Coordinates of C-alpha atoms in Angstrom, one line a residue:
X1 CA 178.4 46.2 115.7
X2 CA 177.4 49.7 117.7
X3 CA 174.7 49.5 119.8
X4 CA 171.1 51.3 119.7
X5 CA 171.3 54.4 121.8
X6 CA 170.8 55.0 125.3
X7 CA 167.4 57.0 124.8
X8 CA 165.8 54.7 122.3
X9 CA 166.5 51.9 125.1
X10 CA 165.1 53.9 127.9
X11 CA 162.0 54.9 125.4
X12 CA 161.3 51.7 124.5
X13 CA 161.3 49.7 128.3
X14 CA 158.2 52.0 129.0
X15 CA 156.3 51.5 125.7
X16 CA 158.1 47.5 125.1
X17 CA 155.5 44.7 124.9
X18 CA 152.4 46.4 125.6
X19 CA 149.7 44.5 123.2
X20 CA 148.1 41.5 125.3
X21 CA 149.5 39.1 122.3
X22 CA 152.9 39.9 123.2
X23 CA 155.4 38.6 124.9
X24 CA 156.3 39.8 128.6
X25 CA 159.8 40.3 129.0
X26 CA 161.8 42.2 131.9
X27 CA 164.1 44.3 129.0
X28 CA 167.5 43.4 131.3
X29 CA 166.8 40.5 133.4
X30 CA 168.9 38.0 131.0
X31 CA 167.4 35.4 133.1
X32 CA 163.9 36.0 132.7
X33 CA 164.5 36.6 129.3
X34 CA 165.5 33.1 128.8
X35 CA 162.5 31.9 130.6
X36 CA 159.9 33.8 128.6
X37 CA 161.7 32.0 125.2
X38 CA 161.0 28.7 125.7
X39 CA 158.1 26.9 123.5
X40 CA 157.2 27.8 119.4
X41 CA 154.0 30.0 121.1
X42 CA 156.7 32.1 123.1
X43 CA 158.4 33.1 119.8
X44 CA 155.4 33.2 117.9
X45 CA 154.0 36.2 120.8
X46 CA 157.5 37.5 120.7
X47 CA 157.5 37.8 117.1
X48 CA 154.0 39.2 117.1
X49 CA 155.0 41.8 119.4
X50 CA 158.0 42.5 116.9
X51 CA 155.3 43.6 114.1
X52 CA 153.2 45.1 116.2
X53 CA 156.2 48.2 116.8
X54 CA 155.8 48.5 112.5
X55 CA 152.6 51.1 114.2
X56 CA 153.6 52.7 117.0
X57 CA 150.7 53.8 119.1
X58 CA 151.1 57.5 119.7
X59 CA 151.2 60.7 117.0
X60 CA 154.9 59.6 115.7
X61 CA 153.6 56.3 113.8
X62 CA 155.7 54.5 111.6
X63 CA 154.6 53.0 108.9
X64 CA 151.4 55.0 108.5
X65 CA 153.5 58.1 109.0
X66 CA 155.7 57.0 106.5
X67 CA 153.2 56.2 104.1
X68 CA 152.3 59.8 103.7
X69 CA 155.0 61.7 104.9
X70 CA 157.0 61.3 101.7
X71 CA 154.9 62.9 99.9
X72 CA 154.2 65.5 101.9
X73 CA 158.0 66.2 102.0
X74 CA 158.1 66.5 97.9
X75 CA 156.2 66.9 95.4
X76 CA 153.1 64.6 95.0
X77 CA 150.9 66.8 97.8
X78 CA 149.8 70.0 98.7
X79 CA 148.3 71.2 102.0
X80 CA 144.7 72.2 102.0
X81 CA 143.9 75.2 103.5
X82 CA 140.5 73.6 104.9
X83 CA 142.0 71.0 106.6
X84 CA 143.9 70.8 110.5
X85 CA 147.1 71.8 108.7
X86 CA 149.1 68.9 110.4
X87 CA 152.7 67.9 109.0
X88 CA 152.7 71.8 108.2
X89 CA 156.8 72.0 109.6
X90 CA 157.5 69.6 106.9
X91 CA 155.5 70.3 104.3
X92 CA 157.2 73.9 104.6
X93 CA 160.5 72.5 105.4
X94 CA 160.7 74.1 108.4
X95 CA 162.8 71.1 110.0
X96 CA 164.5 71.5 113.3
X97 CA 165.5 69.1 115.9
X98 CA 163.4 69.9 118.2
X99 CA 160.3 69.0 115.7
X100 CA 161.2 65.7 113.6
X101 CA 160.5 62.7 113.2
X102 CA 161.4 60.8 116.4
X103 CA 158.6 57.5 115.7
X104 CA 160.9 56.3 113.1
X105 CA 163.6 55.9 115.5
X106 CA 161.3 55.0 118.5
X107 CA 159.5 52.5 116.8
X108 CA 162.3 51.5 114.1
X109 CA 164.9 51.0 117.0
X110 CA 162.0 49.1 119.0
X111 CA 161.6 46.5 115.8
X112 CA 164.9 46.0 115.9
X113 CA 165.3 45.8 119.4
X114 CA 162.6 42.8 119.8
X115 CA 163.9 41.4 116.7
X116 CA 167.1 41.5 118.6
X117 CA 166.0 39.5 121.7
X118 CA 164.4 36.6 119.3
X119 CA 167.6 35.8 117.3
X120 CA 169.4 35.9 120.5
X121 CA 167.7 33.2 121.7
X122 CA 166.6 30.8 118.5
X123 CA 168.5 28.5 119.9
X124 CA 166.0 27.3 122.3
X125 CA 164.1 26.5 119.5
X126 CA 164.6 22.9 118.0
X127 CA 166.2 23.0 114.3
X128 CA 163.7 22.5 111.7
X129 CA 161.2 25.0 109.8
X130 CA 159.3 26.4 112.3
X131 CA 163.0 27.9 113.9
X132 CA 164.1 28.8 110.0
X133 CA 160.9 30.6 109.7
X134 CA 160.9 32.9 112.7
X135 CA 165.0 33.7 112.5
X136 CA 164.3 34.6 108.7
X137 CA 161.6 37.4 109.8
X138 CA 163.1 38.6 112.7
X139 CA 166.3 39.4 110.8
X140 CA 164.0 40.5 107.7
X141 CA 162.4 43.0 110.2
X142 CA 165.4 44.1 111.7
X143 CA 167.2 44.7 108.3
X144 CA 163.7 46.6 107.2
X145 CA 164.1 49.1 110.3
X146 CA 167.4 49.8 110.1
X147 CA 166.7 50.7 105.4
X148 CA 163.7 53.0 106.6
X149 CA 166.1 54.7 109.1
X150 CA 168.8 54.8 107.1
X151 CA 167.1 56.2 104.2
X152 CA 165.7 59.0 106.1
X153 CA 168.3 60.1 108.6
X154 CA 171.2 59.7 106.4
X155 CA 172.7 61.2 103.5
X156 CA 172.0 59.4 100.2
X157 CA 174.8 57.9 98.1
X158 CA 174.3 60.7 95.4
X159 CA 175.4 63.3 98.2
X160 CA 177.6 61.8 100.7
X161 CA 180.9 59.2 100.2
X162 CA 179.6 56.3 101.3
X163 CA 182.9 55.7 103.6
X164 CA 182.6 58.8 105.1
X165 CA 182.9 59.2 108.7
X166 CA 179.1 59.1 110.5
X167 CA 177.7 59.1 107.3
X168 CA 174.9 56.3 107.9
X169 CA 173.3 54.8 111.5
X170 CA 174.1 53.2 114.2
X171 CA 173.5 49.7 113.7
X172 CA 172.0 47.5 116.1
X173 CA 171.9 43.8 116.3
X174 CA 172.9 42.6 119.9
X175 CA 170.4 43.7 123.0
X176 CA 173.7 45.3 124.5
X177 CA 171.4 48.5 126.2
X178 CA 174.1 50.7 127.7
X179 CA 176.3 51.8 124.7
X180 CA 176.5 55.4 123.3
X181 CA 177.3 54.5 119.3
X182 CA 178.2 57.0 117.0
X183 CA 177.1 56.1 113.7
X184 CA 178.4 53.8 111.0
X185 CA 179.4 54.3 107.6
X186 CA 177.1 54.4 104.9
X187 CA 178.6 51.0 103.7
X188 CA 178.6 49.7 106.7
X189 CA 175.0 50.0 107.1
X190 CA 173.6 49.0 103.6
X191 CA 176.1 45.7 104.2
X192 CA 174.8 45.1 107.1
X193 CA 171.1 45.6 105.9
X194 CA 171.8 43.2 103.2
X195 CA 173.5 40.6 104.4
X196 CA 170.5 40.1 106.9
X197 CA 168.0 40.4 104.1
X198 CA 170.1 37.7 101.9
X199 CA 170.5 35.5 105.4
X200 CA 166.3 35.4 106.0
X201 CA 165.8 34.9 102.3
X202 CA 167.5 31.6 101.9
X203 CA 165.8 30.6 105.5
X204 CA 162.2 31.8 104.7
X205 CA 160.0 29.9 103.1
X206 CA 157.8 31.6 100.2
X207 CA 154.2 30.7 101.7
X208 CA 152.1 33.3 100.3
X209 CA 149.1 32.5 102.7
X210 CA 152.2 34.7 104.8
X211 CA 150.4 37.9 103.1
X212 CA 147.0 37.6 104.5
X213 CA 148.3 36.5 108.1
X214 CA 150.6 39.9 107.5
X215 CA 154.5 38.1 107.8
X216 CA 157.0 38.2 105.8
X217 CA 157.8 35.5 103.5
X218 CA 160.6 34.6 100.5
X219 CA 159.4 36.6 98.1
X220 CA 158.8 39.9 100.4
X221 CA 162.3 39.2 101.6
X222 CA 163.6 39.8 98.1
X223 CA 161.3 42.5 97.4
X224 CA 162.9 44.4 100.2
X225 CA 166.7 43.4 99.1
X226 CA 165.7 44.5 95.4
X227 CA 164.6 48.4 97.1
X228 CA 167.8 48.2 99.0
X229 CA 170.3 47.8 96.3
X230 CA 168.6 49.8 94.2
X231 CA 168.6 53.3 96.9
X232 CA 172.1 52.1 97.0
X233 CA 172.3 52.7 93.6
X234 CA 174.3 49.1 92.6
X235 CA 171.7 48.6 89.7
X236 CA 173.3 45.4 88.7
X237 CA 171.9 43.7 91.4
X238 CA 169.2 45.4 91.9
X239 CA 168.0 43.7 88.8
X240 CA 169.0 40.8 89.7
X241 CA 167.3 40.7 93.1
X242 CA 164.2 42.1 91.4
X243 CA 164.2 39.3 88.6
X244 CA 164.5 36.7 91.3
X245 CA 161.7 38.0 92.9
X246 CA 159.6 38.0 90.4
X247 CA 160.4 34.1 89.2
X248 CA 160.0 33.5 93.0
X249 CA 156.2 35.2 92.5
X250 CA 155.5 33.5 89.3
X251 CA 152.4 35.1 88.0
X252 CA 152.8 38.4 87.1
X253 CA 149.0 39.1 87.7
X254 CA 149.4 37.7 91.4
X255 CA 152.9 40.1 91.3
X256 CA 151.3 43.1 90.1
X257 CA 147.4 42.4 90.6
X258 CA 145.5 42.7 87.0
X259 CA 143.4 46.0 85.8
X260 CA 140.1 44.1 86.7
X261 CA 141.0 43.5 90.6
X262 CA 143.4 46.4 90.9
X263 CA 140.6 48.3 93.0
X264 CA 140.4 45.8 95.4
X265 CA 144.3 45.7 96.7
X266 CA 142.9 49.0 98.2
X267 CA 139.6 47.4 99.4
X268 CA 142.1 44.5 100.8
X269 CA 139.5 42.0 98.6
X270 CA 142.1 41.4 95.6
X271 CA 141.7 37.8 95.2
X272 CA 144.6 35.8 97.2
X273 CA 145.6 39.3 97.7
X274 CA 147.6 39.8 94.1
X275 CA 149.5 42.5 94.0
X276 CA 150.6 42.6 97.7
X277 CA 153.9 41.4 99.2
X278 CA 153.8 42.6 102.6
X279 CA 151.5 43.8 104.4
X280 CA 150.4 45.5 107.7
X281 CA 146.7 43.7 109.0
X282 CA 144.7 46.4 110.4
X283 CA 141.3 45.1 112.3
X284 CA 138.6 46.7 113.5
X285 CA 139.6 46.5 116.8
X286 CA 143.0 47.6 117.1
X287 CA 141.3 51.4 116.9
X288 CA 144.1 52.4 113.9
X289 CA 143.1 54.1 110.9
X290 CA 145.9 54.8 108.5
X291 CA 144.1 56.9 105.9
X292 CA 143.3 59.6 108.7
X293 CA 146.8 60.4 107.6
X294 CA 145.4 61.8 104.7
X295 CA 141.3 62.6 105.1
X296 CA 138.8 62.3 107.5
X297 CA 134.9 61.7 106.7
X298 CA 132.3 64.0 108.3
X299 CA 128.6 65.1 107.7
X300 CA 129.6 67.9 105.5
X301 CA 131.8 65.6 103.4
X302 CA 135.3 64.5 103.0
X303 CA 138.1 66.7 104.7
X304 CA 141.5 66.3 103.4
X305 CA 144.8 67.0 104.9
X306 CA 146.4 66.9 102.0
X307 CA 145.5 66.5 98.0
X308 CA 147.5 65.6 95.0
X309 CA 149.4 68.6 93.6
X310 CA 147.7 69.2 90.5
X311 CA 150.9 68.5 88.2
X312 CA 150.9 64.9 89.4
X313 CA 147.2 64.6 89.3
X314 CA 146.8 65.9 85.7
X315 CA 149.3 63.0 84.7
X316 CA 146.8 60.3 85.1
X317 CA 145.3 59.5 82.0
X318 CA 141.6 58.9 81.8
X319 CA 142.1 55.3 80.8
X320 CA 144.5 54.6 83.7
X321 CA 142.3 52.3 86.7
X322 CA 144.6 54.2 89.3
X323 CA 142.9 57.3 88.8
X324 CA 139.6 55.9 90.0
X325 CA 141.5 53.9 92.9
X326 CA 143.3 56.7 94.3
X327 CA 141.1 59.5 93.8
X328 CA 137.9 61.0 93.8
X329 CA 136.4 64.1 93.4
X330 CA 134.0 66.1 96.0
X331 CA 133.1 69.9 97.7
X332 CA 134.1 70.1 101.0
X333 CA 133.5 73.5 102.7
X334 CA 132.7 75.7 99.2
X335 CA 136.0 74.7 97.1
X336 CA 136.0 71.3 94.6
X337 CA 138.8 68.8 95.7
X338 CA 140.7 65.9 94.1
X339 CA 140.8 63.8 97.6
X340 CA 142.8 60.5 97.9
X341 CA 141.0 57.9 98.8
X342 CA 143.8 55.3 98.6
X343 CA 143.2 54.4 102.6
X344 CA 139.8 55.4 102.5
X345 CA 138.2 52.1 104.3
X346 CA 137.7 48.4 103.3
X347 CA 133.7 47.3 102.9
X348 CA 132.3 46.9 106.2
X349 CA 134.7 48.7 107.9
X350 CA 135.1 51.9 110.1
X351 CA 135.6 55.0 107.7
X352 CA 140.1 54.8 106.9
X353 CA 140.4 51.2 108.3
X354 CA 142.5 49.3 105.7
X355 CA 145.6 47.7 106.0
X356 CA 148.8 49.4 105.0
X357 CA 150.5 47.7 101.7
X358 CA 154.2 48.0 103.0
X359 CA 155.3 46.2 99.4
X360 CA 153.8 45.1 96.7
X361 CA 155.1 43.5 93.3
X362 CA 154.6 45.9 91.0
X363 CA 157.3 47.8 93.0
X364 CA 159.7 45.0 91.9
X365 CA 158.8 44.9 88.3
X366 CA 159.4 48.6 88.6
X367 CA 162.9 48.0 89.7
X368 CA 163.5 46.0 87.5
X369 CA 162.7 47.8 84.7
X370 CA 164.9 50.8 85.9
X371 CA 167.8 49.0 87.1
X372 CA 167.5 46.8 83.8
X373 CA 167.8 50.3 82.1
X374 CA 170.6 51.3 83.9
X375 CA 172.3 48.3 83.7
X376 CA 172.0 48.1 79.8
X377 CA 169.8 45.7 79.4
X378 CA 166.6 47.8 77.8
X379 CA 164.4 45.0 76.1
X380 CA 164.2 44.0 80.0
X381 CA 163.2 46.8 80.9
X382 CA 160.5 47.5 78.7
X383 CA 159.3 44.1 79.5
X384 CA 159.0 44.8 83.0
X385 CA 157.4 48.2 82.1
X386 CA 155.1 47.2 80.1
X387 CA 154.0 44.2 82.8
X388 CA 153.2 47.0 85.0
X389 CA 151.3 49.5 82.3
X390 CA 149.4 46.8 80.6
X391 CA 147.8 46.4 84.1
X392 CA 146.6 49.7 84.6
X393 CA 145.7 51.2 81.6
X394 CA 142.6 50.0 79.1
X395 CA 143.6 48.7 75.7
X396 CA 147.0 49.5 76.6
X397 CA 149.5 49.4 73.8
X398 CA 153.2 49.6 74.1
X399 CA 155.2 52.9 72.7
X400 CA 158.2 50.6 72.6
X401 CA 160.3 53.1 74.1
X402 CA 164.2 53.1 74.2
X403 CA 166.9 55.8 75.3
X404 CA 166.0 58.4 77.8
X405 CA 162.2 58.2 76.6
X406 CA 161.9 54.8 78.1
X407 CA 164.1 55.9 81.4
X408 CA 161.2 58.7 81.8
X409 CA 158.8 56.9 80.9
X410 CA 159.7 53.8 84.2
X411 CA 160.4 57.0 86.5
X412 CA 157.3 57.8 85.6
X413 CA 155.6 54.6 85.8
X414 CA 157.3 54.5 88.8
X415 CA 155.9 58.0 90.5
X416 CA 152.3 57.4 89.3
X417 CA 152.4 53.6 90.7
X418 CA 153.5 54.2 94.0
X419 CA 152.0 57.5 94.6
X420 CA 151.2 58.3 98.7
X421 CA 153.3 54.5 99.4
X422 CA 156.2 56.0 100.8
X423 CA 158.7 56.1 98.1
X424 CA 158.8 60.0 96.5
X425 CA 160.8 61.9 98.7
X426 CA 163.1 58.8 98.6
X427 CA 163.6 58.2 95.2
X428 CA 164.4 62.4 94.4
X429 CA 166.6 61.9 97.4
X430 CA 168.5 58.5 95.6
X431 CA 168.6 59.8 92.3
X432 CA 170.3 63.3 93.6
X433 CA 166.8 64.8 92.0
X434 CA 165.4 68.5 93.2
X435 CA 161.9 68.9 95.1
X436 CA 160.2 71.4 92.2
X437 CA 156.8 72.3 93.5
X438 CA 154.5 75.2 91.6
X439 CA 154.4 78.3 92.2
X440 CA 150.7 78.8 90.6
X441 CA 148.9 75.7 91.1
X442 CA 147.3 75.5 94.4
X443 CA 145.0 73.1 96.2
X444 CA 141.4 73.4 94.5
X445 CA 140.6 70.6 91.9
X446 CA 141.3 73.0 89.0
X447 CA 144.6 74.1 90.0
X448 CA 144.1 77.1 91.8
X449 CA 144.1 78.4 95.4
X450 CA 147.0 78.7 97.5
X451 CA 150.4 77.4 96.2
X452 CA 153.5 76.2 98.3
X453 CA 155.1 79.1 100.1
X454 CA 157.7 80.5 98.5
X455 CA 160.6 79.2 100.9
X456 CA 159.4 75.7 99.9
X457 CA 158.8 75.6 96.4
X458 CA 161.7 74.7 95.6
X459 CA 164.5 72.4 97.3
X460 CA 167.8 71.9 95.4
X461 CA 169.1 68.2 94.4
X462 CA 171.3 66.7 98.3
X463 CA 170.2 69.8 99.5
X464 CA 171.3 68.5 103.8
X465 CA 166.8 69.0 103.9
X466 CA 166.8 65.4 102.2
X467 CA 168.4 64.1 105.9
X468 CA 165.7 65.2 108.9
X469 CA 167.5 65.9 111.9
X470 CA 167.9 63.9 114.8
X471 CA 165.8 64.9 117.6
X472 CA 167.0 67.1 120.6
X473 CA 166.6 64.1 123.3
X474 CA 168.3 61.9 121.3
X475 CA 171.8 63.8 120.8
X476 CA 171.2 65.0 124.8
X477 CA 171.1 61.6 125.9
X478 CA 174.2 60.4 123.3
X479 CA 176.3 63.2 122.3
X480 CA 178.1 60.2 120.4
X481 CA 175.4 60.3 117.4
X482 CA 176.2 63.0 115.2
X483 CA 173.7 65.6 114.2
X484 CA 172.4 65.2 110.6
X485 CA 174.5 67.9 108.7
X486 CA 173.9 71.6 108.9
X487 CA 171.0 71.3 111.8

């Protein structure tokens, strides 16, 4: 397979290994390498280390970037004028090279990387389930960096050929540091991506203590292959992988997390943390606050960076427990504001300090339901639907949907569901959807104040601003990885 570029190598030995759980390895030195992976506590730092880079530690993020920067780039969420304008160049589109997203590949490159150096040395590991269980997350991880990367620095299959010359990334899954890669096929990346999801599934085992410890486990595993086949858009297995997941899961409360403890996922307090997959442990100490992303508490209130667009907020019925879990209502500096408060804190802790849900199960019933759709199957996916909706909404009764009604109503499910997770900009881009944003509605709780500049209201379906543009250093250092079209 191509290698990880030149740059991301060079980034990565200054910033590699830096937590005092991690492991300390000389990035070249194959012989200290060996060394440092010798006993279970060796891989279990190394792997440690390996989540750690899901963070970053400096403005570029990862996953808490990506957690809002979705949203920011479509529809769900509208700058407010009273807040530090940050993210600004994407909200308004303004996307260059010099000015993108370069975490993602820092970080994503450096998960893979690390993940890299553990399954090149399992070996030293005695067979049995403690080697089965760290060679399933270290390829899970890896196959998880290179879908995030892929998603958002390639074309989507609604808008490229997925054969096409350089039309995904370069994969990575040697620690082979001096190659300049161009970048694979679209095909070629998703397979690969796959294949190492399908490969740490049937080694993992499906532990769900795993979720409060942060690590993947089996079910996670096929929560992330069910998101990959269905960006790829081969809905067939998409249901499949979803439907597995699910049986894996059992409970559908536990899956999705019932209307009466649906609060607390966002508290991290759900009991035996139902409704969460995957995710990210945030403590106190580790000085990370994920939902300054989005707000930031001070004397004269709340402060928001950003707030729902009035259009999505209006489509939260009254009787629907997200609407009190992901939003609240409050004056800061003279104007009225829907704020999320989705990250807002745990109880007890610092003001933003919660962990970051990276997957959760309603996400797979949702895929389920629309791949089920697509794939013919409809009394399958109204099932899986309604699973999801009879959670969230009080007294909840089915409209038994079918046709195009119940297509709308799962994209909509969908939208509502996972809201400021990640996913919006993703799924427009998958399903070859345009970025509509208002040309009234503005900021304020009502609906007024400033709308979306002009230039940004409105981004047509595979429009090349779906793919953000490799950054400067990066093509200076490997002229071999293609610019992202038209930058």
């Amino acid at each position: 397979m191509r290698k990880i570029t030149l740059l991301m190598i060079v980034c990565l030995s200054a910033f590699m290994f830096s937590c005092k759980d991690e492991l300390e390895l000389t990035p070249f030195d194959k012989v200290d390498e060996e060394m440092a992976f010798k006993t279970t506590k060796d891989f279990t730092a190394a792997l440690r280390g390996t989540y750690s880079r899901l963070i970053g530690v400096d403005p570029s993020f990862y996953m808490q970037r990506k957690m809002i920067l979705s949203d920011v780039l479509s529809d769900n969420l509208i700058i407010n004028q009273t807040g530090r304008k940050s993210l600004m160049s994407y909200y308004e589109f303004k996307l260059a090279a010099n000015s993108t997203w370069g975490g993602l590949l820092l970080y994503g490159y450096s998960v893979i990387d690390r993940s890299n150096r553990i399954i090149s040395n399992i070996n030293n590991l005695p067979d049995g389930d403690f080697k089965n269980d760290v060679l399933a997350q270290a390829k899970a991880l890896r196959a998880m960096a290179h879908l995030d990367i892929v998603m958002t620095y390639a074309p989507s299959y609604t808008a490229v050929d997925g054969d096409a010359a350089n039309s995904g990334i370069p994969i990575k899954d040697d620690v082979d540091a001096s190659a300049k890669p161009a970048r694979n096929t679209l095909n070629e990346t998703f397979n690969f991506i796959i294949s190492e999801l399908k490969s740490a599934k049937d080694l993992a085992a499906n532990d769900r203590a795993s979720v409060a410890s942060g690590f993947l486990n089996k079910s996670a595993i096929g929560g992330l292959i069910a998101r990959a086949y269905l960006y790829k858009g081969d809905y067939p297995a998409a249901k499949a992988a979803a439907q597995e997941t699910a049986d894996l899961i059992g409970s559908a409360d536990l899956a999705i997390g019932s209307r009466a403890n649906f609060t607390g996922i966002w508290k991290d307090n759900s009991p035996g943390n139902a409704g969460v997959l995957f995710k990210i442990v945030i403590a106190e100490q580790d000085r990370i606050q994920p939902g300054t992303e989005f707000s930031q508490t001070t004397s004269s209130g709340t402060r928001s960076e950003y707030v729902p667009t009035f259009e999505l907020y209006s489509k939260y019925d009254d009787t629907d427990i997200r609407k009190s879990a992901y939003f609240s209502t409050s004056n800061f500096s003279g104007f009225t504001y829907n704020h999320i408060i989705k990250y807002s804190s745990r109880p007890g802790a610092s003001a933003n300090v919660v962990d970051i849900k990276v997957l959760r199960g309603a996400e797979v019933y949702l895929v389920l339901a629309e791949a089920a759709f697509r794939s013919g199957d409809e009394t399958t996916a109204l099932d899986a639907l309604d699973e999801v909706r009879s959670r969230r909404y009080d007294n909840f009764v089915s409209d038994e949907e079918t046709g195009q009604s119940l297509l709308n109503a799962i994209l909509l499910e969908r939208r509502l569901e996972l809201a400021f997770e990640g996913q919006r900009f993703y799924d427009l881009k998958r399903l070859g959807l345009p970025i509509v944003r208002s040309a009234t509605e503005g900021e304020l709780a009502d609906g007024t104040g400033t709308p979306a500049p002009s230039t940004a209201q409105i981004i047509p379906a595979n429009d090349f601003k779906f793919t953000l543009p490799i950054p400067t250093a990066e093509r200076q250092a490997n002229p071999n990885f293609a610019q992202s079209p038209n930058y």
